Amino acid sequence: MGVTYVSQWNIPEGKNIQQGVEELQNKAEKLGAKKSGLFVVECESFHSTNAQNLKTLHTIHNSEYPASRFACFEDGSFLVTDVMLGTFLSKLRSVWQPKKGGKIESKGQRYEFGDFIIKIGIVSMGPSTKGIALELEYAPCRFPLDCWELMTEMLHELIDDQAPASLPQVIAQKPDANLAELTALQYIRLFNNLRKASMNR
Amino acid sequence: MNDASYHPLSADSASNVNLQEFFLQGSVLDGSIDKLFGRLQGICDNVKPEMFTDRERTYYLSTPGLTTSVMVKACKSVIQPSAPWQIKYIGNIEAADHTKPAMIRSNVTVAVSQDPSQFLEELGFILRYEVVLRGQFYRKGNLKVTVAKLLLNSGIAASTFDATKLEAANTSHLVEISALSLMRDDGAAEEVRHFAQLLAPIAMMEKVDHRRIQMHQ
């Protein structure tokens, strides 16, 4: 469990999602990364039937943490729970209902390259695909501020022109937070952006 | 909990088993508690009974349009600080089923990483009361028997918990026999009732009409 960076990867002009994924996978393999299975990160959102409560609740299931589920209110509290969270929330169905549009997930190949873990996933909502998500994890370090430079170097190797210029806001705001929380928050932000983008089309 | 194999986490797949709880409740005066312990020692599994001291906070969420509220309890062990907080959804007791030998309600327990008060409040739950249950936990096969004393945090706000300033709410212990099972599988109800008969006349375990208790609130 280490510091992670999650972001959307913009597909080059003229290529479709499948070709984009292959391009990224080739880059990772050329660097020397080895395949190490599949990964999935799913997010389900809930909203309250009580009109006064406008908050959205997101629950994340990350295959990297199979025995946990993460619950996060937008701009609110974050909780790590065990797998019964889904059953618990279904008992509250009269007040908290799953949002229309349902589950959004990032699913794909997981690569290991020394101390780095690279995940290249296709983001989809039901049958329709929305984009590509890239996650880079530097496993040995638990402090984002300490290893950010190293991660930026790695990101330049992988995705050069789309590498971030500075620390993502999610991490900069709470650099001491639990690492699983930072990963979950980055995924939630990514999924929200993709949802908005597809609604605007 | 060292003797019983206690798993606060539910492994890596959500199992829909064990959502239905059959239970019976009763009480015994403090003076007769030793007789009860002696009898339980005799009829339960041959392990030392587990001592527990749990802080239990009860939250209610009122559902718009429905008269009943959703009840959730947040529990934390005081004597085992490494055991995580648990939030338990406690369903309403299935009403008026005179044929069933025990009371039935649904029960979903989720272990959480930290104090869930803020999370529950954002969900809309309101804290109703907090008690401390201190007692012993016995097992017999599937059945779980708890004999506990209700203690209250004397006169201070719920946020400041002082383990030394607890006082008893009454002069008796609460006895509860429960068994978790699959939905629609009623075999455990008979086991609960049969066990309850073994405790008579020290503790009379009966089906209680909780609606009458709720009316008095």
XYZ file of C-alpha atoms in Angstrom:
418
model
C 0.000 0.000 0.000
C 1.689 3.164 -1.159
C 1.158 6.606 -2.566
C -1.088 6.625 -5.635
C -1.751 9.016 -8.465
C -4.962 8.545 -10.434
C -5.914 10.418 -13.528
C -7.702 10.242 -16.809
C -5.561 9.633 -19.854
C -6.710 11.483 -22.949
C -6.793 9.286 -25.998
C -4.868 10.693 -28.963
C -6.891 11.993 -31.901
C -8.263 9.416 -34.240
C -7.931 6.439 -31.968
C -10.654 4.587 -30.108
C -10.554 3.455 -26.500
C -9.268 -0.027 -27.232
C -6.371 1.331 -29.285
C -5.621 3.882 -26.584
C -5.411 1.148 -23.966
C -3.110 -0.906 -26.166
C -0.848 2.081 -26.693
C -0.507 2.637 -22.957
C 0.022 -1.046 -22.285
C 2.769 -1.170 -24.909
C 4.516 1.769 -23.295
C 4.385 0.066 -19.904
C 5.693 -3.202 -21.307
C 8.499 -1.446 -23.168
C 9.659 0.058 -19.884
C 9.863 -3.444 -18.478
C 6.634 -3.752 -16.515
C 5.248 -7.231 -16.063
C 1.566 -8.131 -16.083
C 0.257 -9.145 -12.695
C -3.451 -9.734 -13.054
C -6.548 -7.644 -13.375
C -7.896 -4.900 -11.194
C -11.259 -3.252 -10.761
C -12.347 -0.105 -8.943
C -16.113 0.320 -8.702
C -18.028 3.291 -7.437
C -21.690 3.388 -6.519
C -23.394 6.630 -5.543
C -26.368 7.298 -3.323
C -28.496 10.311 -2.645
C -31.015 11.072 0.032
C -34.753 10.992 -0.545
C -35.012 13.619 2.148
C -35.052 16.868 0.164
C -33.152 18.797 2.822
C -30.146 16.541 2.696
C -28.382 17.256 -0.584
C -25.210 15.296 0.047
C -24.090 12.467 -2.200
C -22.594 9.334 -0.738
C -20.061 7.387 -2.794
C -18.978 3.851 -2.004
C -15.807 2.472 -3.544
C -14.772 -1.127 -3.958
C -11.088 -1.394 -4.871
C -9.718 -4.838 -5.737
C -6.407 -3.768 -4.188
C -8.215 -3.829 -0.815
C -10.579 -6.781 -1.218
C -11.776 -6.974 2.362
C -12.653 -3.280 2.586
C -15.184 -0.884 1.238
C -14.818 2.878 1.357
C -17.678 5.275 2.029
C -17.234 8.929 1.279
C -19.550 11.883 1.431
C -18.821 14.616 -1.045
C -16.892 17.237 0.975
C -17.655 15.270 4.050
C -16.508 12.405 6.149
C -14.719 9.308 4.966
C -15.053 5.856 6.467
C -13.352 2.540 5.811
C -15.644 -0.433 6.421
C -15.811 -4.138 5.747
C -17.736 -5.804 2.950
C -21.139 -5.635 4.616
C -21.449 -1.941 3.743
C -23.548 -2.725 0.669
C -26.018 -4.804 2.646
C -26.181 -2.130 5.350
C -26.930 0.594 2.815
C -29.578 -1.535 1.159
C -31.381 -1.633 4.516
C -31.467 2.162 4.432
C -33.021 2.131 0.993
C -36.066 4.051 2.115
C -33.875 7.077 2.838
C -30.728 6.598 0.759
C -31.273 5.454 -2.779
C -28.750 4.533 -5.444
C -28.359 7.330 -7.946
C -29.699 6.868 -11.436
C -26.856 6.147 -13.770
C -25.679 3.553 -11.342
C -22.269 2.071 -11.005
C -19.199 3.421 -12.695
C -16.023 1.337 -12.766
C -12.459 1.259 -13.978
C -11.365 -2.204 -15.021
C -8.207 -3.418 -16.664
C -4.709 -4.811 -16.489
C -2.367 -4.391 -13.544
C 1.379 -4.149 -14.109
C 4.287 -4.308 -11.673
C 7.548 -2.575 -12.410
C 9.968 -2.788 -9.515
C 8.411 -0.763 -6.713
C 5.786 0.749 -9.000
C 2.328 -0.608 -9.719
C 0.713 0.638 -12.918
C -2.974 0.168 -13.563
C -4.502 0.932 -16.922
C -8.270 0.731 -16.835
C -11.221 1.341 -19.079
C -13.836 3.432 -17.328
C -17.374 2.344 -18.081
C -20.879 2.990 -16.852
C -22.925 -0.083 -17.606
C -22.433 -1.012 -21.228
C -20.961 2.299 -22.363
C -17.281 3.124 -22.043
C -16.306 6.628 -21.008
C -12.529 6.826 -21.114
C -9.224 5.524 -19.833
C -7.942 5.846 -16.273
C -4.314 5.481 -15.293
C -3.173 4.789 -11.751
C 0.445 4.827 -10.663
C 1.347 3.589 -7.210
C 4.727 3.842 -5.552
C 4.479 1.069 -3.006
C 7.314 1.680 -0.516
C 6.437 5.244 0.398
C 3.589 6.392 2.633
C 4.145 10.132 2.388
C 3.012 11.752 -0.857
C 5.138 14.844 -0.414
C 8.305 12.779 -0.137
C 7.940 10.743 -3.298
C 6.079 13.129 -5.586
C 9.199 14.017 -7.599
C 9.971 10.347 -8.192
C 6.418 9.672 -9.294
C 6.484 12.639 -11.667
C 9.605 11.221 -13.302
C 7.908 7.881 -13.763
C 4.804 9.550 -15.131
C 6.907 11.431 -17.669
C 8.337 8.109 -18.823
C 4.874 6.686 -19.215
C 2.682 9.471 -20.452
C 5.097 12.356 -21.050
C 2.844 15.116 -22.353
C -0.031 14.331 -19.998
C 2.074 14.115 -16.832
C 0.809 16.452 -14.095
C 2.619 19.721 -13.474
C 1.969 19.768 -9.752
C 0.584 17.727 -6.882
C -3.122 16.999 -7.416
C -5.419 19.112 -5.299
C -6.852 16.088 -3.528
C -3.428 15.167 -2.173
C -2.271 18.730 -1.555
C -5.278 19.408 0.649
C -4.718 16.452 2.924
C -1.223 15.092 2.523
C -1.402 13.265 5.838
C -4.604 11.429 5.151
C -4.902 7.676 5.007
C -3.504 6.480 1.645
C -6.576 4.412 0.822
C -8.665 7.549 1.354
C -6.520 9.567 -1.055
C -6.847 6.847 -3.683
C -10.606 6.653 -3.220
C -10.986 10.442 -3.401
C -8.971 10.626 -6.609
C -11.116 7.940 -8.204
C -14.303 9.698 -7.121
C -13.081 12.941 -8.684
C -12.154 11.114 -11.880
C -15.509 9.354 -12.114
C -17.397 12.578 -11.431
C -15.498 14.342 -14.209
C -16.231 11.545 -16.652
C -19.881 11.484 -15.672
C -20.167 15.249 -16.231
C -18.334 15.037 -19.525
C -20.667 12.373 -20.846
C -23.742 14.282 -19.711
C -22.596 17.397 -21.517
C -22.258 15.671 -24.832
C -12.202 -11.875 22.170
C -9.644 -14.649 22.428
C -11.605 -17.783 23.217
C -14.455 -17.489 20.775
C -13.254 -17.065 17.227
C -14.405 -13.522 16.796
C -14.248 -12.069 13.328
C -15.112 -8.387 13.301
C -14.530 -8.320 9.533
C -16.727 -10.354 7.252
C -13.929 -11.636 4.954
C -13.804 -10.586 1.357
C -17.253 -11.299 0.096
C -20.515 -9.951 1.322
C -22.433 -12.955 2.430
C -26.135 -12.641 2.692
C -26.263 -15.401 5.238
C -26.816 -14.568 8.873
C -29.072 -11.612 8.374
C -31.990 -12.845 10.395
C -31.762 -12.908 14.163
C -33.960 -15.024 16.423
C -33.863 -13.854 19.994
C -35.526 -13.884 23.389
C -34.935 -11.464 26.210
C -35.369 -11.597 29.914
C -33.887 -10.266 33.079
C -32.605 -11.486 36.401
C -32.149 -9.577 39.644
C -28.567 -8.919 40.691
C -29.032 -11.084 43.761
C -29.671 -14.206 41.699
C -27.026 -13.628 39.078
C -24.645 -16.244 40.451
C -27.268 -18.937 40.092
C -27.694 -17.947 36.473
C -23.966 -18.002 35.799
C -23.725 -21.430 37.381
C -26.501 -22.792 35.201
C -25.058 -21.226 32.067
C -21.633 -22.639 32.856
C -23.238 -26.035 32.965
C -25.307 -25.972 29.810
C -23.145 -23.884 27.480
C -20.057 -24.830 25.516
C -17.039 -25.730 27.558
C -15.113 -22.490 27.141
C -14.586 -19.773 29.663
C -17.238 -17.125 29.246
C -15.957 -13.978 27.618
C -16.116 -10.749 29.590
C -17.167 -7.747 27.584
C -17.675 -4.058 28.183
C -19.207 -2.337 25.203
C -20.177 1.241 24.637
C -23.341 1.200 22.641
C -24.843 4.283 21.053
C -28.291 4.075 19.547
C -29.172 6.289 16.593
C -32.507 6.741 14.923
C -33.293 7.966 11.441
C -36.829 9.027 10.790
C -38.016 8.111 7.357
C -40.267 10.653 5.703
C -43.633 9.135 5.039
C -43.214 6.176 7.366
C -44.053 6.046 11.044
C -41.230 3.762 12.067
C -37.653 4.949 12.370
C -34.563 3.106 11.266
C -32.426 2.074 14.219
C -28.665 1.676 14.063
C -26.320 0.986 16.957
C -22.660 1.907 17.049
C -20.676 -0.352 19.384
C -17.138 -0.250 20.629
C -15.412 -2.543 23.042
C -13.782 -0.744 25.943
C -11.703 -3.627 27.220
C -10.412 -4.613 23.786
C -9.332 -1.369 22.150
C -8.037 -3.201 19.074
C -11.499 -4.474 18.145
C -13.002 -2.050 15.639
C -16.150 0.031 15.957
C -19.169 -1.789 14.598
C -22.341 -0.325 13.227
C -25.340 -2.605 13.450
C -28.545 -2.143 11.595
C -31.305 -3.565 13.794
C -34.521 -4.156 11.935
C -37.979 -3.913 13.395
C -39.277 -6.984 15.131
C -41.524 -8.978 12.848
C -44.864 -8.308 14.281
C -47.428 -10.482 15.900
C -46.365 -13.869 14.661
C -47.715 -15.985 17.489
C -46.721 -19.217 15.871
C -43.014 -18.487 15.915
C -41.219 -19.625 19.078
C -38.869 -16.636 19.237
C -38.794 -13.000 18.200
C -37.335 -12.252 14.796
C -35.580 -9.203 13.405
C -32.979 -8.544 10.770
C -29.456 -7.688 11.794
C -26.592 -6.409 9.623
C -23.245 -5.683 11.261
C -20.507 -3.667 9.530
C -17.067 -3.158 11.057
C -15.685 0.340 10.513
C -12.258 1.869 10.875
C -13.029 4.766 13.183
C -15.751 6.399 15.224
C -18.741 6.458 12.868
C -20.634 9.272 14.637
C -19.906 11.904 12.002
C -20.706 9.494 9.195
C -24.006 8.474 10.778
C -24.928 12.088 11.408
C -24.286 12.941 7.768
C -26.545 10.058 6.820
C -29.224 11.761 8.865
C -29.136 9.672 12.025
C -29.672 11.339 15.387
C -28.116 10.003 18.579
C -30.833 8.949 20.977
C -28.913 7.497 23.890
C -25.701 5.835 24.916
C -25.270 2.975 27.378
C -22.457 0.755 28.456
C -23.115 -2.952 28.632
C -20.824 -4.892 30.872
C -21.204 -8.605 31.250
C -20.415 -12.075 30.067
C -20.871 -13.805 26.777
C -21.639 -17.535 26.604
C -21.979 -19.767 23.561
C -23.759 -22.977 22.819
C -23.316 -24.042 19.229
C -25.005 -21.359 17.162
C -26.577 -19.648 20.122
C -25.134 -16.608 21.733
C -26.144 -15.801 25.299
C -25.253 -12.474 26.836
C -25.821 -11.498 30.442
C -25.122 -7.817 30.834
C -25.553 -4.944 33.204
C -26.693 -1.648 31.774
C -24.509 1.216 32.939
C -24.984 4.872 32.256
C -22.459 7.664 31.996
C -23.580 9.584 35.052
C -24.859 12.988 34.151
C -22.195 14.005 31.645
C -22.540 14.676 27.919
C -22.012 11.746 25.602
C -18.825 13.194 24.170
C -16.861 12.759 27.380
C -16.675 9.113 28.201
C -15.219 8.312 31.568
C -14.970 4.622 32.339
C -14.775 5.273 36.072
C -17.974 7.291 36.328
C -20.459 4.653 35.290
C -23.447 3.838 37.382
C -25.967 1.070 37.114
C -29.285 1.899 35.530
C -31.198 -0.623 37.613
C -30.747 -3.594 39.928
C -30.923 -6.345 37.386
C -29.050 -7.871 34.500
C -30.373 -8.153 30.971
C -30.254 -11.652 29.520
C -30.495 -12.195 25.808
C -30.354 -15.430 23.817
C -29.884 -14.968 20.096
C -29.053 -16.926 16.977
C -28.290 -15.619 13.523
C -29.473 -17.541 10.512
C -30.353 -17.334 6.846
C -33.427 -15.428 5.877
C -36.485 -17.662 5.844
C -34.726 -20.475 7.672
C -36.608 -20.954 10.931
C -34.744 -23.848 12.513
C -32.842 -21.677 14.936
C -36.021 -20.326 16.520
C -36.782 -23.657 18.131
C -33.224 -23.904 19.457
C -33.567 -20.495 21.058
C -36.849 -21.414 22.698
C -35.549 -24.757 23.938
C -32.513 -23.100 25.486
C -34.712 -20.484 27.117
C -36.684 -23.205 28.858
C -33.465 -24.444 30.447
C -32.969 -21.113 32.159
C -36.341 -21.106 33.880
C -37.166 -20.303 36.652
C -34.070 -18.197 37.253
C -34.678 -16.051 34.184
C -38.023 -16.105 32.444
C -37.256 -15.563 28.766
C -40.311 -14.565 26.855
C -41.405 -12.898 23.703
C -41.853 -9.249 24.528
C -44.179 -6.986 22.642
C -41.775 -4.192 21.763
C -44.551 -2.011 20.447
C -45.754 -1.551 24.005
C -42.275 -0.440 25.035
C -42.066 1.984 22.116
C -45.415 3.493 23.008
C -44.060 4.461 26.396
C -41.089 6.339 24.933
